[in-house]
PDB file of N, CA and C in Angstrom:
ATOM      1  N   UNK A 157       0.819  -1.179   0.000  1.00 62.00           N
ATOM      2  CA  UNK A 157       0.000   0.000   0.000  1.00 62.00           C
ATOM      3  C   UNK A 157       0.866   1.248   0.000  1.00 62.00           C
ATOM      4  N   UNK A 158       0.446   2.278  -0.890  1.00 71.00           N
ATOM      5  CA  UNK A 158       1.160   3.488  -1.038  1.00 71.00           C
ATOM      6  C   UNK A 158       1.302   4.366   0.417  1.00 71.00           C
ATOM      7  N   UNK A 159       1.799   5.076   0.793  1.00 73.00           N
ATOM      8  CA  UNK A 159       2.007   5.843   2.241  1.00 73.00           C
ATOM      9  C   UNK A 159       1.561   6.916   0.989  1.00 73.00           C
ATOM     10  N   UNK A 160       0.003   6.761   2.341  1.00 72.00           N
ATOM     11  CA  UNK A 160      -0.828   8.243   2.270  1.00 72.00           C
ATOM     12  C   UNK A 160      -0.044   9.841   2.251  1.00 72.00           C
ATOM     13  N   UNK A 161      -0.683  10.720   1.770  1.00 77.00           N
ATOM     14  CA  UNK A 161      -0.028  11.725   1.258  1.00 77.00           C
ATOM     15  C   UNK A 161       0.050  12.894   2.563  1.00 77.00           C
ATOM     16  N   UNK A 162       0.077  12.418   3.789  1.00 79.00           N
ATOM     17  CA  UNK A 162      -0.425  13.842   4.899  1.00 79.00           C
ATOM     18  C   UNK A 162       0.987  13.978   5.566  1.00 79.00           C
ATOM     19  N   UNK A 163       0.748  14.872   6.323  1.00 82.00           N
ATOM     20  CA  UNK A 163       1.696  15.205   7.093  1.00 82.00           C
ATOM     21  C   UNK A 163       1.358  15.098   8.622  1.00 82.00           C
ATOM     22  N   UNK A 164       2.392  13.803   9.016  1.00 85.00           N
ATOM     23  CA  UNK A 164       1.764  13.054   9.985  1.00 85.00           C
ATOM     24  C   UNK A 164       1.545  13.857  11.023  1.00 85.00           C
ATOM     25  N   UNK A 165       2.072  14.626  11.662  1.00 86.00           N
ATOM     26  CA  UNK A 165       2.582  15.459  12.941  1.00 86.00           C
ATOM     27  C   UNK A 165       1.058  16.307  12.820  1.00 86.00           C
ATOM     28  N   UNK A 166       0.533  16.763  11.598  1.00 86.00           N
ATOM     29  CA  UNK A 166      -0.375  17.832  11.214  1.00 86.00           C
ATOM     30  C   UNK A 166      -1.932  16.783  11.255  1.00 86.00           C
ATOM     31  N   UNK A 167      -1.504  15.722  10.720  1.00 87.00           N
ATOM     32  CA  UNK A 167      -2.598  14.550  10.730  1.00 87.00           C
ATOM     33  C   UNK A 167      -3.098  14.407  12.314  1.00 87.00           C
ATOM     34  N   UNK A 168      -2.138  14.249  12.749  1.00 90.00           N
ATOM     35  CA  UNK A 168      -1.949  13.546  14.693  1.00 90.00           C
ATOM     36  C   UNK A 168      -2.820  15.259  15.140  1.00 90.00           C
ATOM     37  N   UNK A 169      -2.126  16.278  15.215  1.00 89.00           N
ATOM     38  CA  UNK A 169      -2.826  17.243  15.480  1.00 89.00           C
ATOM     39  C   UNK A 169      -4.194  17.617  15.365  1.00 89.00           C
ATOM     40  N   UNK A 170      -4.639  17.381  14.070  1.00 90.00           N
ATOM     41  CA  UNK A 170      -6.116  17.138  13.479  1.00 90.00           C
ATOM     42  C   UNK A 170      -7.071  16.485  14.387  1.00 90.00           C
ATOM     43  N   UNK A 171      -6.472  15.350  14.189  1.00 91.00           N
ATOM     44  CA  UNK A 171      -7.024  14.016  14.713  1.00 91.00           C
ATOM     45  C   UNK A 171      -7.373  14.452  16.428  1.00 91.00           C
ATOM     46  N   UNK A 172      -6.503  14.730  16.863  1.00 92.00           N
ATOM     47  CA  UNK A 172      -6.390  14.997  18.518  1.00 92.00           C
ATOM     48  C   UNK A 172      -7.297  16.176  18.863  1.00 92.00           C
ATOM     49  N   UNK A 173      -7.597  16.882  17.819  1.00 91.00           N
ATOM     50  CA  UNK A 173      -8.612  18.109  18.167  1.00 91.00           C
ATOM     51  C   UNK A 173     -10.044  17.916  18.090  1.00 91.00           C
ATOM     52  N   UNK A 174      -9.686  16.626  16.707  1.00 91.00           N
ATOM     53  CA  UNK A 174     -11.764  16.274  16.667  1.00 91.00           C
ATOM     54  C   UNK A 174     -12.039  15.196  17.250  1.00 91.00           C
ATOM     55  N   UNK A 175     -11.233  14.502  17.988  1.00 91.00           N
ATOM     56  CA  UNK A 175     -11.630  13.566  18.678  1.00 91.00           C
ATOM     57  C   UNK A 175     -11.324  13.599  20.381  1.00 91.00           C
ATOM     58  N   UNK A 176     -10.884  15.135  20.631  1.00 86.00           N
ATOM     59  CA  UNK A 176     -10.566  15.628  22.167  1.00 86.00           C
ATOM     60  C   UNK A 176     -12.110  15.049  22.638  1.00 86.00           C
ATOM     61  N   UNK A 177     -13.120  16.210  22.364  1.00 81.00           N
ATOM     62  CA  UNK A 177     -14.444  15.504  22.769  1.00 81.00           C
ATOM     63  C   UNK A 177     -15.200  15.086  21.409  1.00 81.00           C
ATOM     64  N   UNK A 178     -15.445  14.003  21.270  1.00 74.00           N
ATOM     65  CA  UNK A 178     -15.671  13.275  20.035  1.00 74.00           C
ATOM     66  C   UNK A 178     -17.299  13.429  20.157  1.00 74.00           C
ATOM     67  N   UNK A 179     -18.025  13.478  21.292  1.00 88.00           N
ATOM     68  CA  UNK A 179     -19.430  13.670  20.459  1.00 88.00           C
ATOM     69  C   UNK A 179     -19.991  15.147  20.666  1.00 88.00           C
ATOM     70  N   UNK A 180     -18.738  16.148  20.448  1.00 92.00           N
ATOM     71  CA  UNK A 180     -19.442  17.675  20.282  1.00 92.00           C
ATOM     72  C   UNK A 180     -19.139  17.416  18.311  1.00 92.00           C
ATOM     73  N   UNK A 181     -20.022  18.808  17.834  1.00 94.00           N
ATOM     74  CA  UNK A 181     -19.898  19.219  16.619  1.00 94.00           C
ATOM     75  C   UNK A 181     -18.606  19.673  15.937  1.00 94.00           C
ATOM     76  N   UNK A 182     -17.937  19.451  15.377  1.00 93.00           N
ATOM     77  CA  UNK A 182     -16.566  20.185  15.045  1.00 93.00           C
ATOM     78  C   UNK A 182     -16.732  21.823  14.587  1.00 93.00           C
ATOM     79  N   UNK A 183     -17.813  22.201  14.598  1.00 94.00           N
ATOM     80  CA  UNK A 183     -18.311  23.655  14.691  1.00 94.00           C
ATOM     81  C   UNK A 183     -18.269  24.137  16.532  1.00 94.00           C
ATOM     82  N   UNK A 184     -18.783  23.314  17.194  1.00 93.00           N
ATOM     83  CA  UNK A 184     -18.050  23.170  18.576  1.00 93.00           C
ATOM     84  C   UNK A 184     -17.126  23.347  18.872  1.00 93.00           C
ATOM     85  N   UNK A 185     -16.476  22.290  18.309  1.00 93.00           N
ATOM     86  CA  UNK A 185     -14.605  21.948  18.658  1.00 93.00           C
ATOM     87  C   UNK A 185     -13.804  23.034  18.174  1.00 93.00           C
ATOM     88  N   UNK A 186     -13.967  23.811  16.512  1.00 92.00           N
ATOM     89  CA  UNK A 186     -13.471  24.949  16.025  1.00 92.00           C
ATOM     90  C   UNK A 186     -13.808  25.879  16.941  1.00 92.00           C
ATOM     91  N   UNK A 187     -14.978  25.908  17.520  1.00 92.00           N
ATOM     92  CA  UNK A 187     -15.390  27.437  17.719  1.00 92.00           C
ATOM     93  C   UNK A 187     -14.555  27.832  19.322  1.00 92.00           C
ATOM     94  N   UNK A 188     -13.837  27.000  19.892  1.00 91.00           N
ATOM     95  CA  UNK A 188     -13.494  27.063  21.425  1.00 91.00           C
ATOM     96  C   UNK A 188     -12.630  28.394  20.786  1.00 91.00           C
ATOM     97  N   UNK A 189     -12.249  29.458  22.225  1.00 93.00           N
ATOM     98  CA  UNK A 189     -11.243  30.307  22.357  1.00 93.00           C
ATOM     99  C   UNK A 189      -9.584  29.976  21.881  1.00 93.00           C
ATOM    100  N   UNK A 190      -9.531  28.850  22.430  1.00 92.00           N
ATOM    101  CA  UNK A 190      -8.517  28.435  22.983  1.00 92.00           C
ATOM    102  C   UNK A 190      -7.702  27.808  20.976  1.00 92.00           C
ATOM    103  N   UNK A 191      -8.872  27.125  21.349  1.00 92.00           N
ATOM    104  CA  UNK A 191      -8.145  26.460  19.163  1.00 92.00           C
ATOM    105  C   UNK A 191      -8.176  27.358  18.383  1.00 92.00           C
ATOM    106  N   UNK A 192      -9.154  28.260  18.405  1.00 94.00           N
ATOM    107  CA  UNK A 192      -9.062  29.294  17.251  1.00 94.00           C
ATOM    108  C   UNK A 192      -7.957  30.443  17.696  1.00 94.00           C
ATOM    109  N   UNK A 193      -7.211  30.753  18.534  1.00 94.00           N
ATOM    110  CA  UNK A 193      -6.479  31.149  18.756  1.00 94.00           C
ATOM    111  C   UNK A 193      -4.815  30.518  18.640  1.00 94.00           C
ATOM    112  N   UNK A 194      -4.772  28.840  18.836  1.00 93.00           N
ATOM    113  CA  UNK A 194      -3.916  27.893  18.377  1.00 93.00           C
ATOM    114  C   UNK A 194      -3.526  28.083  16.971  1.00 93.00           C
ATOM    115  N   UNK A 195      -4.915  27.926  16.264  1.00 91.00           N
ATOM    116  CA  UNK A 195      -5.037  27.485  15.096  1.00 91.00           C
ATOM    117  C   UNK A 195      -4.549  28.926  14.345  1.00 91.00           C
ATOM    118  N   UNK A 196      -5.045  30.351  14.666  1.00 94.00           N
ATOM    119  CA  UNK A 196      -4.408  31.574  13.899  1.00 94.00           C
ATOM    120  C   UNK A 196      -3.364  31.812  14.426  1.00 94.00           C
ATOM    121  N   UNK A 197      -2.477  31.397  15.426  1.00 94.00           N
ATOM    122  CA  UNK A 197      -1.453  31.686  15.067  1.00 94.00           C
ATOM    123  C   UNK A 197      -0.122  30.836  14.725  1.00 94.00           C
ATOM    124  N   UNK A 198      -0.951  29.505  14.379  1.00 90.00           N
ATOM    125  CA  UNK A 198      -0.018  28.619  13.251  1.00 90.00           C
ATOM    126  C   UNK A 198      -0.335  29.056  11.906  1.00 90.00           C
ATOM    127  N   UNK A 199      -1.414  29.873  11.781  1.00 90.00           N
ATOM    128  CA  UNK A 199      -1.323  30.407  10.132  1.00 90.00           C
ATOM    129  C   UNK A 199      -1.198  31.320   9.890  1.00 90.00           C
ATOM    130  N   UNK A 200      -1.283  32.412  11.205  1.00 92.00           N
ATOM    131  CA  UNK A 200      -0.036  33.540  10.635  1.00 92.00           C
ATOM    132  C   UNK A 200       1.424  32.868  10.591  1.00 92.00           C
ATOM    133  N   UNK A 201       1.475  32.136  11.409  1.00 93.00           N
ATOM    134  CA  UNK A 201       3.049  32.115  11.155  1.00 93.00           C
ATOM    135  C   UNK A 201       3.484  31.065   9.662  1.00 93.00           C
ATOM    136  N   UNK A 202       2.352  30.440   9.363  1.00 89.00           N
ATOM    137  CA  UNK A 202       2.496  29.623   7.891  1.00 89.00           C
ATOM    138  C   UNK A 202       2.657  30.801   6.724  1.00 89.00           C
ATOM    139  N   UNK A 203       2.212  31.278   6.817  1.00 91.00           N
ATOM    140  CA  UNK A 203       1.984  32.338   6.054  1.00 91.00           C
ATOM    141  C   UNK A 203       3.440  33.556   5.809  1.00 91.00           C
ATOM    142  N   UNK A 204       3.600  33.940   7.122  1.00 94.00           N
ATOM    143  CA  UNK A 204       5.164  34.427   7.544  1.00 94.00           C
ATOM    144  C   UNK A 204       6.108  33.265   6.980  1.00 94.00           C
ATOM    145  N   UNK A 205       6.237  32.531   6.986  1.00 93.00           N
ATOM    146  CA  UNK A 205       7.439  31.205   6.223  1.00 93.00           C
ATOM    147  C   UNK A 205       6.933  31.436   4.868  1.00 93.00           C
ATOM    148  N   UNK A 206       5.497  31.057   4.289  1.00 91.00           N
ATOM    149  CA  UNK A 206       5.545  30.539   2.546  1.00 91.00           C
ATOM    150  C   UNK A 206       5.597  32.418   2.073  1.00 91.00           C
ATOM    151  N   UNK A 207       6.136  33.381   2.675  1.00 93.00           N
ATOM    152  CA  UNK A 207       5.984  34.749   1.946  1.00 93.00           C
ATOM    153  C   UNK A 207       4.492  35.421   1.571  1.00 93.00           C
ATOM    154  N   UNK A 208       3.435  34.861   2.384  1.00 91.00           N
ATOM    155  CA  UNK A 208       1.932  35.517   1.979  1.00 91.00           C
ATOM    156  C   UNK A 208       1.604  36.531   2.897  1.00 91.00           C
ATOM    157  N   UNK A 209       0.786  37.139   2.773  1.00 92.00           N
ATOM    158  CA  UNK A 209      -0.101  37.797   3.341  1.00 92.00           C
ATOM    159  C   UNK A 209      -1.490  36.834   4.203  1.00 92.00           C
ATOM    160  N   UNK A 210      -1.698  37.048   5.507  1.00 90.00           N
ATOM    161  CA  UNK A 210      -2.643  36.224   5.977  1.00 90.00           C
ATOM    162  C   UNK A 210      -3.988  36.981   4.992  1.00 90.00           C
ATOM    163  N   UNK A 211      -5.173  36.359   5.244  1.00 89.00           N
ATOM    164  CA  UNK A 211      -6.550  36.725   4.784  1.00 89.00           C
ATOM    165  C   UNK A 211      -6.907  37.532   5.537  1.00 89.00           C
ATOM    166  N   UNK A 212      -7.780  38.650   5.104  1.00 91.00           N
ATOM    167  CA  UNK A 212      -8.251  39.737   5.581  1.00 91.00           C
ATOM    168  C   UNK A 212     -10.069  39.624   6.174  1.00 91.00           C
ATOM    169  N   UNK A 213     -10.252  38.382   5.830  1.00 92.00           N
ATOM    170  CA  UNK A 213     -11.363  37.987   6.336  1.00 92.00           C
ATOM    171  C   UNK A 213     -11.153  37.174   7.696  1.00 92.00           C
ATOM    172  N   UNK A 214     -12.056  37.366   9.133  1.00 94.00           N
ATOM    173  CA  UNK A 214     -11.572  36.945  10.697  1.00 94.00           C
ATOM    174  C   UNK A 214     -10.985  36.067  10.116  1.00 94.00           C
ATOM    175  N   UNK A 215     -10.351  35.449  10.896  1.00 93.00           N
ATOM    176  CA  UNK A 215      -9.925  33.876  10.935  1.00 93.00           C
ATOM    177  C   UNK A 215     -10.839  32.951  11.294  1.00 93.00           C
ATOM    178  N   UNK A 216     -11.426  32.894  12.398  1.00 93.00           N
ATOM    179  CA  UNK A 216     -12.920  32.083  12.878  1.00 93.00           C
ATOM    180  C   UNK A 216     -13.993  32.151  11.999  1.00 93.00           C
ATOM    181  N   UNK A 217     -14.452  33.086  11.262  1.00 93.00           N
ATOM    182  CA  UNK A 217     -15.724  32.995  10.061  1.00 93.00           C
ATOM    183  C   UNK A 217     -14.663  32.333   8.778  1.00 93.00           C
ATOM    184  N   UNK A 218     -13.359  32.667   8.872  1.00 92.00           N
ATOM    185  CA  UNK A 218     -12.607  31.462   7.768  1.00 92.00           C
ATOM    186  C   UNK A 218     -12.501  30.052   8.010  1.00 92.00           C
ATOM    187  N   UNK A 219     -12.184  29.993   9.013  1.00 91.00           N
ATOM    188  CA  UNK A 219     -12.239  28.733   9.507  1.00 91.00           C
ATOM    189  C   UNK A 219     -12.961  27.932   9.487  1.00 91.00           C
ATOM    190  N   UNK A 220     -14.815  28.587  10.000  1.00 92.00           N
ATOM    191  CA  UNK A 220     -15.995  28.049   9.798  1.00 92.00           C
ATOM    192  C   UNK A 220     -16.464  27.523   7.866  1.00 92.00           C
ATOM    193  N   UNK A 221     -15.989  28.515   7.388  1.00 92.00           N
ATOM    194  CA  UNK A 221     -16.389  28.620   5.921  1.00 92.00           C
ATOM    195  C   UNK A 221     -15.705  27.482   5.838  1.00 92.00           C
ATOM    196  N   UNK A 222     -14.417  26.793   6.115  1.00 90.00           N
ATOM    197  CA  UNK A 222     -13.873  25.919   5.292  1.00 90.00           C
ATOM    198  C   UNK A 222     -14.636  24.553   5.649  1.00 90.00           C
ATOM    199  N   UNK A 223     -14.856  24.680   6.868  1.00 92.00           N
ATOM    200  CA  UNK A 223     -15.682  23.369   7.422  1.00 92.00           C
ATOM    201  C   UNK A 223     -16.980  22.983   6.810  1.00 92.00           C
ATOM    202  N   UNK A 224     -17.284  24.594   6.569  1.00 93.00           N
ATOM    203  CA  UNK A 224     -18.993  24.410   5.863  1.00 93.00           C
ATOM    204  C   UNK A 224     -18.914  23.641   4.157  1.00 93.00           C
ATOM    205  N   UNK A 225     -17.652  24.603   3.648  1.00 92.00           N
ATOM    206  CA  UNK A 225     -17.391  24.140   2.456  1.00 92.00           C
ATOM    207  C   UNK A 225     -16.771  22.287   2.161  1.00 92.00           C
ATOM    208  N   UNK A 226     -16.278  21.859   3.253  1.00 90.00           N
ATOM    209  CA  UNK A 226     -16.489  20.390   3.292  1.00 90.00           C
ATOM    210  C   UNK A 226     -17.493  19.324   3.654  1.00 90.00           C
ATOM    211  N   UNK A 227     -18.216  20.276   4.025  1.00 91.00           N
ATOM    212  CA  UNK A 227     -19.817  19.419   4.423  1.00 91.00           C
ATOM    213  C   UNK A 227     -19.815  18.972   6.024  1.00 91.00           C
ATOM    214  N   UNK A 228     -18.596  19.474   7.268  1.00 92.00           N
ATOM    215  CA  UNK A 228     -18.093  18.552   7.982  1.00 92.00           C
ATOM    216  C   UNK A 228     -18.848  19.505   9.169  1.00 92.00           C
ATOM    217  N   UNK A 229     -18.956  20.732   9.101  1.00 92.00           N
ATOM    218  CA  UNK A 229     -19.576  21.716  10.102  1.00 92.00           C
ATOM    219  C   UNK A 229     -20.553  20.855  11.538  1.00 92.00           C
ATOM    220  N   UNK A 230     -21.376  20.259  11.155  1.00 94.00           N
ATOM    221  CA  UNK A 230     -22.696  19.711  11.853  1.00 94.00           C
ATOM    222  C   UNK A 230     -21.841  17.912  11.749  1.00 94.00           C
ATOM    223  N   UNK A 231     -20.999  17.609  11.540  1.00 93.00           N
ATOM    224  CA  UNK A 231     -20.466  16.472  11.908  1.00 93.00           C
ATOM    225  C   UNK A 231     -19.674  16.098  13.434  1.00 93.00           C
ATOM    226  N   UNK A 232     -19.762  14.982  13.634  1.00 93.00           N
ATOM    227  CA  UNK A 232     -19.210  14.400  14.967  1.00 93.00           C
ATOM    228  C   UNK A 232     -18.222  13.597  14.694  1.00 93.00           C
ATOM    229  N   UNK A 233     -17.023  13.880  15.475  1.00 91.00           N
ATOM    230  CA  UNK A 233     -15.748  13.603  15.314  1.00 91.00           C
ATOM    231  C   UNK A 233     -16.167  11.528  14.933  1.00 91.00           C
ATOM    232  N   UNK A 234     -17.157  10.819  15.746  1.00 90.00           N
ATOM    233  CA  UNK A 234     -17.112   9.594  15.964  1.00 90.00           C
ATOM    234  C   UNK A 234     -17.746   9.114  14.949  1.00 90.00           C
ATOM    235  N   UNK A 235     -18.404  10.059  14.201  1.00 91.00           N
ATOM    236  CA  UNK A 235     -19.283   9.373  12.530  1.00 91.00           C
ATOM    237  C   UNK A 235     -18.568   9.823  11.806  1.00 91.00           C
ATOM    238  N   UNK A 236     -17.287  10.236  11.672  1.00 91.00           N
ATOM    239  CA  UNK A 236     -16.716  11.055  10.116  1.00 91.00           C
ATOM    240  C   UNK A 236     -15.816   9.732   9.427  1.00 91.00           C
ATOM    241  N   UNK A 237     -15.666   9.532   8.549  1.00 90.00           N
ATOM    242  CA  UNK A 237     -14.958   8.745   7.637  1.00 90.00           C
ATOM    243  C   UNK A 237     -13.590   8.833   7.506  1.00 90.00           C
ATOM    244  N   UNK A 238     -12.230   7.889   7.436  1.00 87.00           N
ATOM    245  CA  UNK A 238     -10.729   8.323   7.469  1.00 87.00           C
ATOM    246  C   UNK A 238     -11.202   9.103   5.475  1.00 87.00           C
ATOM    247  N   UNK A 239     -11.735   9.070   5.099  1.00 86.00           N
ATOM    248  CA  UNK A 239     -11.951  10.193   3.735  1.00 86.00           C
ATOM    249  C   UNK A 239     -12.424  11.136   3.580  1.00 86.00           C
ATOM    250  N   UNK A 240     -13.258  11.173   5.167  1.00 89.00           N
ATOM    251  CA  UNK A 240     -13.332  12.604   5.793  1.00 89.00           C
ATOM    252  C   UNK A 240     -12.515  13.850   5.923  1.00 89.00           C
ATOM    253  N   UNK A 241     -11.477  12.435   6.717  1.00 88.00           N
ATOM    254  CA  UNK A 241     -10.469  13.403   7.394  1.00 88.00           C
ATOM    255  C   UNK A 241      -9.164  13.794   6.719  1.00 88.00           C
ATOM    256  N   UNK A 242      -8.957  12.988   5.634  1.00 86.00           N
ATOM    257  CA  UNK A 242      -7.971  13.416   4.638  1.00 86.00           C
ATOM    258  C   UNK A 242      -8.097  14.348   3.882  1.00 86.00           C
ATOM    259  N   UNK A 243      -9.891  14.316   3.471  1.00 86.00           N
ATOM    260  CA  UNK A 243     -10.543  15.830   2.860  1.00 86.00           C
ATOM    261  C   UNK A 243     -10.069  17.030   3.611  1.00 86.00           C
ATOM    262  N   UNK A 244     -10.554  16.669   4.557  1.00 87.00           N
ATOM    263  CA  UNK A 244     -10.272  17.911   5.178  1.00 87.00           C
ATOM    264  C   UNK A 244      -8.637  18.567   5.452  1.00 87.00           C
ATOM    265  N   UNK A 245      -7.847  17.905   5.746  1.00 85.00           N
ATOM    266  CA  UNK A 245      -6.446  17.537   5.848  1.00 85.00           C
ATOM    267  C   UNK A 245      -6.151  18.734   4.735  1.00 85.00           C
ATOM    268  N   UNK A 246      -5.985  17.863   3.234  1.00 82.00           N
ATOM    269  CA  UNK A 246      -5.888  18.263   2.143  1.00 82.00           C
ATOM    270  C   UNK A 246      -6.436  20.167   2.045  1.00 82.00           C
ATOM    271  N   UNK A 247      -7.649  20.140   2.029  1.00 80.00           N
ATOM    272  CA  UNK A 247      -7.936  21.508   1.833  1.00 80.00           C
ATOM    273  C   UNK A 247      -7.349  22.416   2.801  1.00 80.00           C
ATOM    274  N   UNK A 248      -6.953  22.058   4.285  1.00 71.00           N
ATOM    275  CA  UNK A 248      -6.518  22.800   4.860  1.00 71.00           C
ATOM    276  C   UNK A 248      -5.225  23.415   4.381  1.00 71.00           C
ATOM    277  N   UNK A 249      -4.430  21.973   4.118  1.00 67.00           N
ATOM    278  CA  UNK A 249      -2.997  22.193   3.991  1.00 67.00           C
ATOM    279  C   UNK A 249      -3.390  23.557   2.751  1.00 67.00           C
ATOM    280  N   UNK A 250      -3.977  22.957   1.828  1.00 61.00           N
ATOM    281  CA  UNK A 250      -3.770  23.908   0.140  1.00 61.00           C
ATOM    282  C   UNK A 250      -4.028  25.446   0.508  1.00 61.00           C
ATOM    283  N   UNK A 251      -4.512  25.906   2.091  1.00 54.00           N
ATOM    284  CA  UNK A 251      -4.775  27.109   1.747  1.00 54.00           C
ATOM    285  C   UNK A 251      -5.683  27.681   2.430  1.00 54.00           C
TER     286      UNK A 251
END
């Protein structure tokens, strides 16, 4: 079998956030103080390394949008699919 395309450390991270409490909403799990504050300032600083400009739209209504745009918003960490979570993986990494 081919070795999946993620980045394990970023995978493990993922993983450990939607399954901290596995039967809240990951609109839940995003929306805490504490991650969305984790989470922007690993992408300002992604952003500071690849030479971009962060987005000028919050970070938390970005954040939400991306979840919505995967269908995963109103999902529970304990019903999502490993093709779930690579979806999601994937779009994060791209951007």
């Amino acid at each position: 079998l081919p070795v999946p395309d993620v980045h394990f450390s970023e995978w493990d991270a993922m993983v450990r956030l939607i399954f901290w409490r596995r039967r809240k909403t990951l609109r839940t799990v995003f929306s805490s103080s504490a991650t969305i504050s984790k989470l922007e300032r690993n992408y300002k600083l992604r952003c500071s390394l690849v030479g971009e400009s962060p987005s000028r739209e919050p970070f938390p209504q970005q954040l939400l949008s991306v979840l919505e745009e995967q269908g995963v918003l109103f999902e529970r960490g304990y019903a999502m699919e490993v093709s779930d979570l690579h979806s999601l993986s994937r779009c994060t990494r791209s951007g």
